[in-house]
Amino acid sequence: MEMTAERLVATVGELPPVPDVAAKVMRMISDPDVSAKALQDVIMTDPSMTVNILKIANSALFGVKREVKTLTHAIMLMGFSAIRGVVLALATKKIFDRSQGFKHQLLWKNAISAASVSRFIAEQLIDHSKEEAFISGLLHNIGRVVMLKKFGDEYGELMERAYNDGAELNELELQKYGFSHSEVNYFILEKWNLHENMVNASRYYWQPEKAPDFCAKLAAVVGISVQFNASQGVGIYREGESKFEPSENYLQVLGCSPEQMNSVLALLWEKLATDQEMLSGL
């Protein structure tokens, strides 16, 4: 039977669901009446997650003058949206960490960079929430993790070709398997019951002009973050030109001029360094 992206996700067998604590937190934060105390009680059942949230709350990202010692304080300081993003990031990191291979670590570097860049650009340019952009960027290559697990060295060789020869990995995937990791993203995020904005942004980020109208700008933001990764040699990408210029199709979808985008990118560097220092330490 021919393999498809949907069948791959259904049969891979190694992809865990979103861990229970993360799933509960995501559901709870959707309730406008949820309290910080209720969130604390759930998060504290996962000691590793608790430690990491306190670590982030005390990082330079939040600029606190006094040590944050309690989870309730951390939740109030960071806000519910940030907590949801961090909880999902921690859950996602566990998936990347299930294999300690070098390629998985490179994919994680791509994920955290795309999350940071997407969040920042979204805040500057579009109406979608920073949280949606962060999560969409974070999960934009989760399909590659699954393909690497399923196809092993065969897929690893495609990654090496893309790195060494400058070939487009999406195109290599299509040629080899008849589908790309972005299609795999779609079915994974559907399986996790994430919002359709993020599900579709992860599917269409490299072709935002084909995305449904309601998420096209979010997809374009993620696509720009991935292009930024490539220009800077982050993770699976060989470093190219340090000067970064987003593709015209992304700018058209965003309704953004090159000058506007350059102004946004000029503000990016300091924020990016802070975010990635935080996320790399998870």
C-alpha positions as a Python dict, from the first residue, in 0.01 Angstrom:
ca = {
    (1, 'M'): (0, 0, 0),
    (2, 'E'): (135, 341, -99),
    (3, 'M'): (263, 552, 190),
    (4, 'T'): (100, 890, 238),
    (5, 'A'): (155, 1160, 498),
    (6, 'E'): (-170, 1067, 672),
    (7, 'R'): (-84, 696, 676),
    (8, 'L'): (265, 771, 805),
    (9, 'V'): (126, 955, 1108),
    (10, 'A'): (-131, 682, 1167),
    (11, 'T'): (125, 401, 1156),
    (12, 'V'): (453, 545, 1279),
    (13, 'G'): (382, 415, 1629),
    (14, 'E'): (664, 611, 1793),
    (15, 'L'): (502, 952, 1809),
    (16, 'P'): (364, 1013, 2157),
    (17, 'P'): (54, 1215, 2219),
    (18, 'V'): (96, 1552, 2382),
    (19, 'P'): (191, 1453, 2741),
    (20, 'D'): (-99, 1454, 2988),
    (21, 'V'): (18, 1758, 3182),
    (22, 'A'): (66, 1965, 2866),
    (23, 'A'): (-272, 1857, 2728),
    (24, 'K'): (-445, 1948, 3056),
    (25, 'V'): (-275, 2288, 3072),
    (26, 'M'): (-373, 2369, 2714),
    (27, 'R'): (-736, 2278, 2785),
    (28, 'M'): (-743, 2471, 3112),
    (29, 'I'): (-604, 2791, 2963),
    (30, 'S'): (-884, 2785, 2707),
    (31, 'D'): (-1124, 2833, 3002),
    (32, 'P'): (-1152, 3208, 3079),
    (33, 'D'): (-1230, 3128, 3444),
    (34, 'V'): (-922, 2917, 3514),
    (35, 'S'): (-705, 3029, 3807),
    (36, 'A'): (-329, 3038, 3849),
    (37, 'K'): (-370, 2807, 4149),
    (38, 'A'): (-550, 2545, 3938),
    (39, 'L'): (-274, 2560, 3676),
    (40, 'Q'): (-10, 2532, 3945),
    (41, 'D'): (-170, 2218, 4086),
    (42, 'V'): (-157, 2047, 3745),
    (43, 'I'): (191, 2163, 3644),
    (44, 'M'): (342, 2060, 3979),
    (45, 'T'): (265, 1696, 3901),
    (46, 'D'): (552, 1716, 3648),
    (47, 'P'): (866, 1813, 3847),
    (48, 'S'): (1080, 1866, 3537),
    (49, 'M'): (827, 2104, 3385),
    (50, 'T'): (797, 2291, 3715),
    (51, 'V'): (1173, 2343, 3740),
    (52, 'N'): (1197, 2465, 3381),
    (53, 'I'): (910, 2713, 3416),
    (54, 'L'): (1074, 2862, 3726),
    (55, 'K'): (1402, 2878, 3536),
    (56, 'I'): (1238, 3068, 3251),
    (57, 'A'): (1053, 3304, 3486),
    (58, 'N'): (1388, 3398, 3641),
    (59, 'S'): (1561, 3444, 3304),
    (60, 'A'): (1653, 3773, 3138),
    (61, 'L'): (1342, 3742, 2924),
    (62, 'F'): (1122, 3863, 3212),
    (63, 'G'): (1374, 4093, 3381),
    (64, 'V'): (1271, 4019, 3740),
    (65, 'K'): (1454, 4192, 4025),
    (66, 'R'): (1364, 3934, 4289),
    (67, 'E'): (1389, 3560, 4251),
    (68, 'V'): (1067, 3390, 4145),
    (69, 'K'): (1036, 3102, 4392),
    (70, 'T'): (681, 2976, 4345),
    (71, 'L'): (499, 2840, 4045),
    (72, 'T'): (200, 3066, 4112),
    (73, 'H'): (427, 3372, 4097),
    (74, 'A'): (581, 3243, 3773),
    (75, 'I'): (238, 3191, 3615),
    (76, 'M'): (121, 3539, 3710),
    (77, 'L'): (446, 3695, 3589),
    (78, 'M'): (456, 3517, 3254),
    (79, 'G'): (86, 3518, 3176),
    (80, 'F'): (-134, 3229, 3067),
    (81, 'S'): (-49, 3255, 2697),
    (82, 'A'): (324, 3240, 2761),
    (83, 'I'): (275, 2949, 3000),
    (84, 'R'): (85, 2754, 2734),
    (85, 'G'): (361, 2818, 2480),
    (86, 'V'): (635, 2715, 2722),
    (87, 'V'): (448, 2401, 2832),
    (88, 'L'): (407, 2292, 2470),
    (89, 'A'): (772, 2374, 2400),
    (90, 'L'): (877, 2151, 2689),
    (91, 'A'): (651, 1872, 2567),
    (92, 'T'): (787, 1909, 2214),
    (93, 'K'): (1146, 1901, 2339),
    (94, 'K'): (1080, 1557, 2484),
    (95, 'I'): (987, 1432, 2138),
    (96, 'F'): (1309, 1569, 1987),
    (97, 'D'): (1507, 1424, 2277),
    (98, 'R'): (1372, 1071, 2241),
    (99, 'S'): (1658, 1017, 2000),
    (100, 'Q'): (1981, 1187, 2101),
    (101, 'G'): (2109, 1182, 1743),
    (102, 'F'): (2282, 1487, 1604),
    (103, 'K'): (2017, 1543, 1336),
    (104, 'H'): (1743, 1559, 1599),
    (105, 'Q'): (1937, 1825, 1787),
    (106, 'L'): (1976, 2028, 1467),
    (107, 'L'): (1602, 2005, 1409),
    (108, 'W'): (1541, 2130, 1764),
    (109, 'K'): (1766, 2431, 1701),
    (110, 'N'): (1557, 2507, 1392),
    (111, 'A'): (1240, 2475, 1596),
    (112, 'I'): (1337, 2714, 1875),
    (113, 'S'): (1474, 2972, 1633),
    (114, 'A'): (1162, 2959, 1416),
    (115, 'A'): (945, 2991, 1728),
    (116, 'S'): (1131, 3300, 1847),
    (117, 'V'): (1141, 3471, 1508),
    (118, 'S'): (777, 3389, 1431),
    (119, 'R'): (657, 3530, 1761),
    (120, 'F'): (848, 3853, 1713),
    (121, 'I'): (737, 3912, 1353),
    (122, 'A'): (375, 3830, 1437),
    (123, 'E'): (379, 4085, 1717),
    (124, 'Q'): (495, 4350, 1472),
    (125, 'L'): (293, 4270, 1161),
    (126, 'I'): (-20, 4057, 1200),
    (127, 'D'): (-334, 4012, 1410),
    (128, 'H'): (-271, 3650, 1508),
    (129, 'S'): (-153, 3605, 1864),
    (130, 'K'): (216, 3583, 1949),
    (131, 'E'): (139, 3249, 2110),
    (132, 'E'): (-4, 3102, 1788),
    (133, 'A'): (300, 3221, 1596),
    (134, 'F'): (538, 3081, 1858),
    (135, 'I'): (374, 2739, 1856),
    (136, 'S'): (343, 2729, 1476),
    (137, 'G'): (713, 2807, 1442),
    (138, 'L'): (806, 2559, 1712),
    (139, 'L'): (622, 2276, 1537),
    (140, 'H'): (700, 2362, 1175),
    (141, 'N'): (938, 2069, 1133),
    (142, 'I'): (788, 1811, 1368),
    (143, 'G'): (704, 1615, 1052),
    (144, 'R'): (1076, 1583, 984),
    (145, 'V'): (1126, 1421, 1323),
    (146, 'V'): (863, 1162, 1232),
    (147, 'M'): (1010, 1106, 884),
    (148, 'L'): (1356, 1062, 1034),
    (149, 'K'): (1218, 807, 1280),
    (150, 'K'): (1025, 621, 1010),
    (151, 'F'): (1279, 624, 728),
    (152, 'G'): (1601, 638, 929),
    (153, 'D'): (1925, 671, 735),
    (154, 'E'): (1737, 707, 408),
    (155, 'Y'): (1582, 1033, 526),
    (156, 'G'): (1903, 1134, 700),
    (157, 'E'): (2076, 1118, 363),
    (158, 'L'): (1820, 1361, 221),
    (159, 'M'): (1899, 1602, 504),
    (160, 'E'): (2269, 1570, 430),
    (161, 'R'): (2213, 1635, 58),
    (162, 'A'): (2014, 1946, 139),
    (163, 'Y'): (2289, 2068, 372),
    (164, 'N'): (2589, 1983, 154),
    (165, 'D'): (2448, 2067, -189),
    (166, 'G'): (2211, 2348, -102),
    (167, 'A'): (1915, 2149, -234),
    (168, 'E'): (1565, 2231, -108),
    (169, 'L'): (1473, 1961, 143),
    (170, 'N'): (1100, 2003, 79),
    (171, 'E'): (1158, 1921, -288),
    (172, 'L'): (1379, 1622, -205),
    (173, 'E'): (1102, 1488, 20),
    (174, 'L'): (843, 1524, -255),
    (175, 'Q'): (1067, 1351, -508),
    (176, 'K'): (1146, 1061, -274),
    (177, 'Y'): (816, 1002, -96),
    (178, 'G'): (548, 1192, -286),
    (179, 'F'): (475, 1412, 16),
    (180, 'S'): (667, 1661, 229),
    (181, 'H'): (717, 1703, 601),
    (182, 'S'): (471, 1992, 600),
    (183, 'E'): (190, 1750, 510),
    (184, 'V'): (304, 1527, 795),
    (185, 'N'): (295, 1835, 1023),
    (186, 'Y'): (-70, 1884, 933),
    (187, 'F'): (-180, 1536, 1039),
    (188, 'I'): (28, 1539, 1358),
    (189, 'L'): (-114, 1871, 1475),
    (190, 'E'): (-465, 1758, 1385),
    (191, 'K'): (-407, 1447, 1594),
    (192, 'W'): (-302, 1671, 1882),
    (193, 'N'): (-622, 1877, 1843),
    (194, 'L'): (-441, 2207, 1800),
    (195, 'H'): (-627, 2509, 1664),
    (196, 'E'): (-683, 2511, 1288),
    (197, 'N'): (-477, 2829, 1253),
    (198, 'M'): (-165, 2648, 1373),
    (199, 'V'): (-249, 2322, 1196),
    (200, 'N'): (-274, 2500, 862),
    (201, 'A'): (19, 2735, 920),
    (202, 'S'): (242, 2432, 973),
    (203, 'R'): (108, 2281, 651),
    (204, 'Y'): (143, 2583, 423),
    (205, 'Y'): (432, 2779, 569),
    (206, 'W'): (648, 2738, 258),
    (207, 'Q'): (355, 2811, 23),
    (208, 'P'): (145, 3066, 216),
    (209, 'E'): (-33, 3179, -98),
    (210, 'K'): (-202, 2835, -101),
    (211, 'A'): (-312, 2855, 262),
    (212, 'P'): (-673, 2923, 364),
    (213, 'D'): (-730, 3296, 398),
    (214, 'F'): (-781, 3279, 775),
    (215, 'C'): (-425, 3160, 836),
    (216, 'A'): (-229, 3275, 529),
    (217, 'K'): (-50, 3556, 714),
    (218, 'L'): (42, 3326, 1000),
    (219, 'A'): (182, 3075, 749),
    (220, 'A'): (383, 3352, 584),
    (221, 'V'): (531, 3458, 918),
    (222, 'V'): (646, 3103, 987),
    (223, 'G'): (785, 3078, 634),
    (224, 'I'): (988, 3395, 683),
    (225, 'S'): (1126, 3258, 1010),
    (226, 'V'): (1238, 2942, 830),
    (227, 'Q'): (1402, 3144, 553),
    (228, 'F'): (1575, 3345, 823),
    (229, 'N'): (1707, 3021, 976),
    (230, 'A'): (1846, 2920, 638),
    (231, 'S'): (2016, 3256, 580),
    (232, 'Q'): (2188, 3234, 918),
    (233, 'G'): (2291, 2868, 896),
    (234, 'V'): (2076, 2763, 1192),
    (235, 'G'): (2045, 2391, 1261),
    (236, 'I'): (2005, 2185, 945),
    (237, 'Y'): (2097, 2474, 715),
    (238, 'R'): (2444, 2554, 584),
    (239, 'E'): (2517, 2921, 640),
    (240, 'G'): (2453, 3130, 333),
    (241, 'E'): (2445, 3504, 288),
    (242, 'S'): (2424, 3689, 618),
    (243, 'K'): (2199, 3949, 455),
    (244, 'F'): (1843, 3823, 473),
    (245, 'E'): (1573, 3909, 220),
    (246, 'P'): (1238, 3727, 247),
    (247, 'S'): (1086, 3588, -71),
    (248, 'E'): (838, 3809, -251),
    (249, 'N'): (547, 3567, -204),
    (250, 'Y'): (573, 3599, 174),
    (251, 'L'): (572, 3978, 159),
    (252, 'Q'): (275, 3978, -77),
    (253, 'V'): (69, 3759, 155),
    (254, 'L'): (155, 3984, 449),
    (255, 'G'): (89, 4301, 250),
    (256, 'C'): (430, 4419, 366),
    (257, 'S'): (691, 4619, 177),
    (258, 'P'): (1060, 4522, 184),
    (259, 'E'): (1126, 4844, 375),
    (260, 'Q'): (871, 4753, 644),
    (261, 'M'): (1019, 4407, 679),
    (262, 'N'): (1371, 4546, 707),
    (263, 'S'): (1255, 4771, 990),
    (264, 'V'): (1111, 4471, 1173),
    (265, 'L'): (1423, 4262, 1120),
    (266, 'A'): (1642, 4544, 1249),
    (267, 'L'): (1466, 4508, 1585),
    (268, 'L'): (1489, 4130, 1588),
    (269, 'W'): (1842, 4052, 1697),
    (270, 'E'): (1841, 4143, 2065),
    (271, 'K'): (1503, 3978, 2122),
    (272, 'L'): (1614, 3666, 1937),
    (273, 'A'): (1929, 3628, 2144),
    (274, 'T'): (1730, 3646, 2469),
    (275, 'D'): (1463, 3399, 2355),
    (276, 'Q'): (1708, 3143, 2222),
    (277, 'E'): (1927, 3158, 2531),
    (278, 'M'): (1617, 3075, 2733),
    (279, 'L'): (1487, 2799, 2506),
    (280, 'S'): (1825, 2635, 2447),
    (281, 'G'): (1854, 2577, 2820),
    (282, 'L'): (1531, 2378, 2848),
}
